[in-house]
Coordinates of C-alpha atoms and ligand atoms in Angstrom, one line a residue:
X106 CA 2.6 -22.4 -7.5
X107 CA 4.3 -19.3 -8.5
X108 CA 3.0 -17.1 -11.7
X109 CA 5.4 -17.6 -14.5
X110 CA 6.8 -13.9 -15.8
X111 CA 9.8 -15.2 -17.6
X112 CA 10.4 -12.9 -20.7
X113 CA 8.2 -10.0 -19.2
X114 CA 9.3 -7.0 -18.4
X115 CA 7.6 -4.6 -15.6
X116 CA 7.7 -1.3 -15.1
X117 CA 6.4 -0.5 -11.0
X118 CA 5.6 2.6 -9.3
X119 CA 5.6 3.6 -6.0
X120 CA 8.8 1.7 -4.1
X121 CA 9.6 4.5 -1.2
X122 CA 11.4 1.8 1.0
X123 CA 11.3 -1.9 2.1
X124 CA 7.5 -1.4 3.8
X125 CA 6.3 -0.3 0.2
X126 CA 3.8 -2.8 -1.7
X127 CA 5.3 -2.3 -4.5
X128 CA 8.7 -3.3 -2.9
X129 CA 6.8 -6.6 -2.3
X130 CA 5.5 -6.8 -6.4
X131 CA 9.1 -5.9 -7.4
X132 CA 10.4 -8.8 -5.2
X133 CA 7.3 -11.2 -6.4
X134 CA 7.7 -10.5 -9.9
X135 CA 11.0 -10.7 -10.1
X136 CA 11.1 -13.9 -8.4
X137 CA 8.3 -14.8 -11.1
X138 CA 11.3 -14.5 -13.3
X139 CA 10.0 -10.9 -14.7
X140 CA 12.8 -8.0 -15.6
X141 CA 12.3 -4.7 -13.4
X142 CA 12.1 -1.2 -14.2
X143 CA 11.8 0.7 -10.8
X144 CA 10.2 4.8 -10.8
X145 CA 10.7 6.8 -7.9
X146 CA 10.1 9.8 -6.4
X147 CA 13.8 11.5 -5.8
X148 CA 13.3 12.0 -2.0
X149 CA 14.2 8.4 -1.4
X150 CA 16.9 7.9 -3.8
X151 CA 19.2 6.9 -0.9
X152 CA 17.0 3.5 0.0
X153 CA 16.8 2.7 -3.6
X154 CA 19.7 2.8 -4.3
X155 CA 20.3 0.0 -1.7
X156 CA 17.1 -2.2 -2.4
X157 CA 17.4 -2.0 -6.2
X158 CA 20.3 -4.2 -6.9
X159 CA 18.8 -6.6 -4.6
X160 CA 16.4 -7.6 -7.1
X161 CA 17.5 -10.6 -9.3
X162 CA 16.6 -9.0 -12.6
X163 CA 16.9 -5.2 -12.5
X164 CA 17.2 -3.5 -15.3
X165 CA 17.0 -0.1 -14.7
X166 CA 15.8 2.5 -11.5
X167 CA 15.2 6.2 -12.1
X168 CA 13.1 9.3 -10.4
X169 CA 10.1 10.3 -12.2
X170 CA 7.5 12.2 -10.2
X171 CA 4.1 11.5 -12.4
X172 CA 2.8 14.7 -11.9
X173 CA 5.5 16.4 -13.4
X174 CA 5.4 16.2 -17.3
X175 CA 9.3 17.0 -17.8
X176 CA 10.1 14.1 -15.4
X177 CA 7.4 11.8 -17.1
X178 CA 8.8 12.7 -20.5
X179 CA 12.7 12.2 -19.5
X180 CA 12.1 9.2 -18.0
X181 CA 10.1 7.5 -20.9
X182 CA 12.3 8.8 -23.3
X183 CA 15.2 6.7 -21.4
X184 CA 13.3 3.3 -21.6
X185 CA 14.8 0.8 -24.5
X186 CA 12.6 -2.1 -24.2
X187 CA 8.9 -3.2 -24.6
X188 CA 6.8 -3.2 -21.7
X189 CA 4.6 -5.9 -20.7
X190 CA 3.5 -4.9 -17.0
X191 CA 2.7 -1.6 -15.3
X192 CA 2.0 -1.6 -11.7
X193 CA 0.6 2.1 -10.6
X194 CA 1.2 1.8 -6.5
X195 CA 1.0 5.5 -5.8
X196 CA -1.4 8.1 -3.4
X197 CA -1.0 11.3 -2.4
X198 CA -3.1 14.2 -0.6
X199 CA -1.4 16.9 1.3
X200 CA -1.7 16.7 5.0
X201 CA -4.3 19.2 5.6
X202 CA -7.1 16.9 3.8
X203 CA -6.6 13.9 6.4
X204 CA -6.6 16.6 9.2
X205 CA -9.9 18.7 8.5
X206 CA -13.5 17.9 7.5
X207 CA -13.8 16.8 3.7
X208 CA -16.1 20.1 3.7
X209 CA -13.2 22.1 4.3
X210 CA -11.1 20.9 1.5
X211 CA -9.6 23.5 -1.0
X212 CA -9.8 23.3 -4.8
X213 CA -5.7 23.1 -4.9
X214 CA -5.9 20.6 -2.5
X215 CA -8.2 18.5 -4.5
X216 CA -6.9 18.7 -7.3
X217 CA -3.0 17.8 -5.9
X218 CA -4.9 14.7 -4.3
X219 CA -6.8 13.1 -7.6
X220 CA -3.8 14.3 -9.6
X221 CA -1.4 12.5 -7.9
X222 CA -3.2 9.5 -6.8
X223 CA -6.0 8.6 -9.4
X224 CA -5.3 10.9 -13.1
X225 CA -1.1 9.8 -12.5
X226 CA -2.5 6.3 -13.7
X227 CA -3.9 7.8 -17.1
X228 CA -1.0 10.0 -17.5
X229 CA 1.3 6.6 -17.1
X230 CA -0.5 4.5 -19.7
X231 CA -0.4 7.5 -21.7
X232 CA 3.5 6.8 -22.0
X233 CA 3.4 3.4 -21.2
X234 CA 0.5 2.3 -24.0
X235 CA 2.4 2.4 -27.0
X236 CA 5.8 0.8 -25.4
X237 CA 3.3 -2.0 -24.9
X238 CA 3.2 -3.5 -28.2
X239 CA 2.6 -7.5 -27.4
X240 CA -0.1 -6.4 -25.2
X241 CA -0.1 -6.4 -21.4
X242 CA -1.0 -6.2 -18.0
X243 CA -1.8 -2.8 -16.0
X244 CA -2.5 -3.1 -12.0
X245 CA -3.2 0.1 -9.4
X246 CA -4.1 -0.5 -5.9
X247 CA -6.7 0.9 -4.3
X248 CA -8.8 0.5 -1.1
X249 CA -12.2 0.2 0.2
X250 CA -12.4 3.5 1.0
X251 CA -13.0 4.0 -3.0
X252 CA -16.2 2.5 -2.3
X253 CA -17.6 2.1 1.7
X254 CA -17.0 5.7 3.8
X255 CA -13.8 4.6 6.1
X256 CA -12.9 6.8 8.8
X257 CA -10.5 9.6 8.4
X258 CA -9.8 8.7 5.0
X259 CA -11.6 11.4 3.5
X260 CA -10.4 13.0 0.2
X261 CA -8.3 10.3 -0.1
X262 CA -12.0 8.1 -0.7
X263 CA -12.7 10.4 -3.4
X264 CA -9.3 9.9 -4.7
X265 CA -9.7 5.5 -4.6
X266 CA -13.4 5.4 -6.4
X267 CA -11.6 7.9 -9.4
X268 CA -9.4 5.9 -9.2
X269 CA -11.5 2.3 -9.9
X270 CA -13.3 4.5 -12.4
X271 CA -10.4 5.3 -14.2
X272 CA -9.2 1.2 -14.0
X273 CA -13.0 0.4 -16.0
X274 CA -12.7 2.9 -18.4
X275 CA -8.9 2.1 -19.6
X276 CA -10.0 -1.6 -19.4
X277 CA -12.2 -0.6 -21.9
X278 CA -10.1 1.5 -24.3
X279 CA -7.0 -0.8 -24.4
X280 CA -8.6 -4.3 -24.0
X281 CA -8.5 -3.8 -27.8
X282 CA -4.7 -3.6 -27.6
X283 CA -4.9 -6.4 -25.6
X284 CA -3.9 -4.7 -22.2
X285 CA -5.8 -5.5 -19.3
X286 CA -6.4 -3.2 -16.2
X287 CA -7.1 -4.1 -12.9
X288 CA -6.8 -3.1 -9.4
X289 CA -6.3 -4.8 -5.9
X290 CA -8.2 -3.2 -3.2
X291 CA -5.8 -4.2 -0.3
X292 CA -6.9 -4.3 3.3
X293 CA -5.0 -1.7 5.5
X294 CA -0.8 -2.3 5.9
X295 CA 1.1 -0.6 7.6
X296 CA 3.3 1.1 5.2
X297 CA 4.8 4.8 5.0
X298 CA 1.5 5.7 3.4
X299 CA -0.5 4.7 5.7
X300 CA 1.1 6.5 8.7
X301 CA -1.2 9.8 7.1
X302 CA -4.4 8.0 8.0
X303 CA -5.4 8.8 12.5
X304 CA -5.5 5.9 14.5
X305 CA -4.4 3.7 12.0
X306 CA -3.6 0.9 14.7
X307 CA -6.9 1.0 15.2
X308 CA -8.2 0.1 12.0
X309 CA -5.9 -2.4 12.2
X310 CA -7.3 -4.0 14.6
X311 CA -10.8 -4.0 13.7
X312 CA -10.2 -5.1 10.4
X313 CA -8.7 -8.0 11.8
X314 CA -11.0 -9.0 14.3
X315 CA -13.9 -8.1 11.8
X316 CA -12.2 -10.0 8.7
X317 CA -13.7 -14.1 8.5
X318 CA -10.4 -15.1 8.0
X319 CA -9.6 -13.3 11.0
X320 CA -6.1 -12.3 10.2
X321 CA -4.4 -8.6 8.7
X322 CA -3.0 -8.4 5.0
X323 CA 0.9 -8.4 4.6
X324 CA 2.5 -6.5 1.4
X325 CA 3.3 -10.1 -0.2
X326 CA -0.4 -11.3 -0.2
X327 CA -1.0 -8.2 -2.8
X328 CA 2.1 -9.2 -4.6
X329 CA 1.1 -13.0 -4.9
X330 CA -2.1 -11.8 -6.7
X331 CA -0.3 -8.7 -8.4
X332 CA 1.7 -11.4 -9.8
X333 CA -1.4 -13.6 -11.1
X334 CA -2.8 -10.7 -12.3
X335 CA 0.3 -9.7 -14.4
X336 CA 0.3 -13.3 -16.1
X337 CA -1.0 -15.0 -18.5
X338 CA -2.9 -17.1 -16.4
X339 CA -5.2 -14.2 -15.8
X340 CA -5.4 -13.4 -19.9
X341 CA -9.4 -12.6 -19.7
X342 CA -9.7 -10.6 -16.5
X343 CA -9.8 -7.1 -17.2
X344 CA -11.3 -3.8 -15.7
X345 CA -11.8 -5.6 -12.3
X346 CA -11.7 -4.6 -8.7
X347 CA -10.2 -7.4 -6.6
X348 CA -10.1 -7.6 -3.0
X349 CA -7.1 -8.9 -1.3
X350 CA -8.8 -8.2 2.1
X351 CA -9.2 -11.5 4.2
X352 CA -12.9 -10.9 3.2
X353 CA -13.5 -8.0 5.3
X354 CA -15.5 -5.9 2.6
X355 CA -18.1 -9.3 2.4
X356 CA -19.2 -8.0 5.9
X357 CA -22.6 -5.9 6.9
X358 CA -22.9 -7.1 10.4
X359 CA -19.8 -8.3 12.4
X360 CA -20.1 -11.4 15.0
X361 CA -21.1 -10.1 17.6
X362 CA -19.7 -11.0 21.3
Ligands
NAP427 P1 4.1 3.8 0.3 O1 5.2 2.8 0.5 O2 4.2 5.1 1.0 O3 3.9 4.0 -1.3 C1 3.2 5.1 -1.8 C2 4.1 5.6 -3.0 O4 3.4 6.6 -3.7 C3 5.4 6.1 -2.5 O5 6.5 5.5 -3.2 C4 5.3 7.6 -2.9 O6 6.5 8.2 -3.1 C5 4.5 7.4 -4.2 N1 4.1 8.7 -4.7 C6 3.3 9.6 -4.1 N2 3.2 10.7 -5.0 C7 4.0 10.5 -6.0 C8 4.3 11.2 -7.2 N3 3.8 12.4 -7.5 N4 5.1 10.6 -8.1 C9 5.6 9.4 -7.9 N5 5.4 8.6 -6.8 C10 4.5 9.2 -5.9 O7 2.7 3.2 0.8 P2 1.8 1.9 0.2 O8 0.9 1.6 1.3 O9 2.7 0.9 -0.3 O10 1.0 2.6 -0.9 C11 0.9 2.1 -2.3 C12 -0.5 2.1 -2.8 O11 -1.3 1.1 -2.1 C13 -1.2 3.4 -2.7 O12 -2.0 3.7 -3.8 C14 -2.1 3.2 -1.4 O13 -3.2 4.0 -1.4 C15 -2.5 1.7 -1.7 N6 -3.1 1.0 -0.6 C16 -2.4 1.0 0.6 C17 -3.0 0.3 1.7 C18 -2.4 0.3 3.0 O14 -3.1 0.1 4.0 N7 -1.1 0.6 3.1 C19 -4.3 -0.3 1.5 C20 -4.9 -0.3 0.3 C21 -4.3 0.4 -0.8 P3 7.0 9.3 -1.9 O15 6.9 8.5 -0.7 O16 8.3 9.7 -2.4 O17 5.9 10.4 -2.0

């Protein structure tokens, strides 16, 4: 059965085009009967514009880059309405960190990576916090790479177990206000994203022959538990990491032969 969103409103990050997982949440939630609020980067504007009125209940779709405080600031100041669900579906590190060795890796480099891809979740609920007066749901996405060492991801590792950091310790400081934060670690998709990480196709493929259930992840298994996690069904999980993987992180040792 579908999660039941009617009355909420959700404000997701992260749609670049139709591959996007949180193009898949948007859809979910607003199937779930939830009213969206879509932030972009300005780059795509063109495919938003198309996909947003698609949705059954948009409200409202604007740039904001979230690592530029005059963007954050104007587009906050724009929102009307309470908040009840925050999805965060946004990484970034600059080419030259997926090429080199993690060794090789620059200060400004660093820094643009965990910025953009594991602070920009702080400096949301920041905004977002007090425009969630009944309380609420927050959810990031994040991979395994935050925790196991995954080829070629590199920096981007770094970026993922900041990132779960950040989701326990903001589970801690609002659960008093009665928001909860959580992340899905997803299993690898191909998405825009993802087309930074080397031999992608590969992983791919070992994932899915490595999985138990044998199978890859698509965008709308995430949103199916995004959308769980943003309801009231799920009103006493907070600060967890929850795989939506096939079961490939339960693995040590793969069947062999
Ligand atoms: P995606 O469609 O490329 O989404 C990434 C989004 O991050 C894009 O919309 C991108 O906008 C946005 N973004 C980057 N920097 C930003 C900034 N400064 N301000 C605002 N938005 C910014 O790829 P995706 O795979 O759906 O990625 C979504 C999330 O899922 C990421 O956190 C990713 O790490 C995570 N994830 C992905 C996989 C996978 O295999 N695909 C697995 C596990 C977790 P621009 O394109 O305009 O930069």
């Amino acid at each position: 059965m579908m999660a039941d969103l009617n009355g909420k409103t959700a404000l997701i990050f992260g749609v670049a085009s139709d591959t996007s997982i949180a193009w898949a949440i948007a859809k979910e939630m607003a199937e779930a009967g939830a009213r969206i609020i879509l932030a972009y980067q300005f780059r795509y504007h063109s495919r938003i514009k198309d996909l947003a009125p698609t949705l059954p209940n948009i409200l409202s779709y604007d740039r904001c880059d979230v690592t530029k405080e005059d963007e954050m600031k104007a587009f906050f100041s724009k929102l009307s309405v309470p908040i009840d669900i925050v999805v965060h579906s946004i990484a970034f590190a600059p080419a030259a960190t997926f090429q080199g060795n993690l060794l090789d890796v620059t200060p400004e480099d660093f820094s643009a990576s965990l910025v953009a891809s594991s602070y920009s979740l702080s400096k949301i609920m920041q905004y977002a916090a007090p425009r969630m007066t009944r309380g609420g749901s927050v959810l990031t996405l994040t991979y395994l790479g935050g925790q196991k060492v995954c080829a070629n991801y590199r920096v981007m590792g770094v970026a993922k177990a900041a990132l779960e950091a950040y989701v326990r310790e903001l589970a801690f400081e609002l659960g008093p206000k009665n928001i909860r934060v959580n992340a899905i670690s997803a299993g690898p998709i191909k998405t825009l994203a993802a087309g930074g990480i080397k031999d992608f196709d590969y992983i791919l493929d070992y994932h899915k022959s490595v999985a138990p259930l044998r199978e890859n992840i698509s965008t709308s298994d995430v949103a199916s538990c995004a959308a769980f996690l943003a309801s009231d069904k799920a009103r006493r999980i907070t600060g967890q990491i929850l795989f939506v993987d096939a079961g490939y992180s339960i693995v040590g040792v793969p069947q062999l032969g």
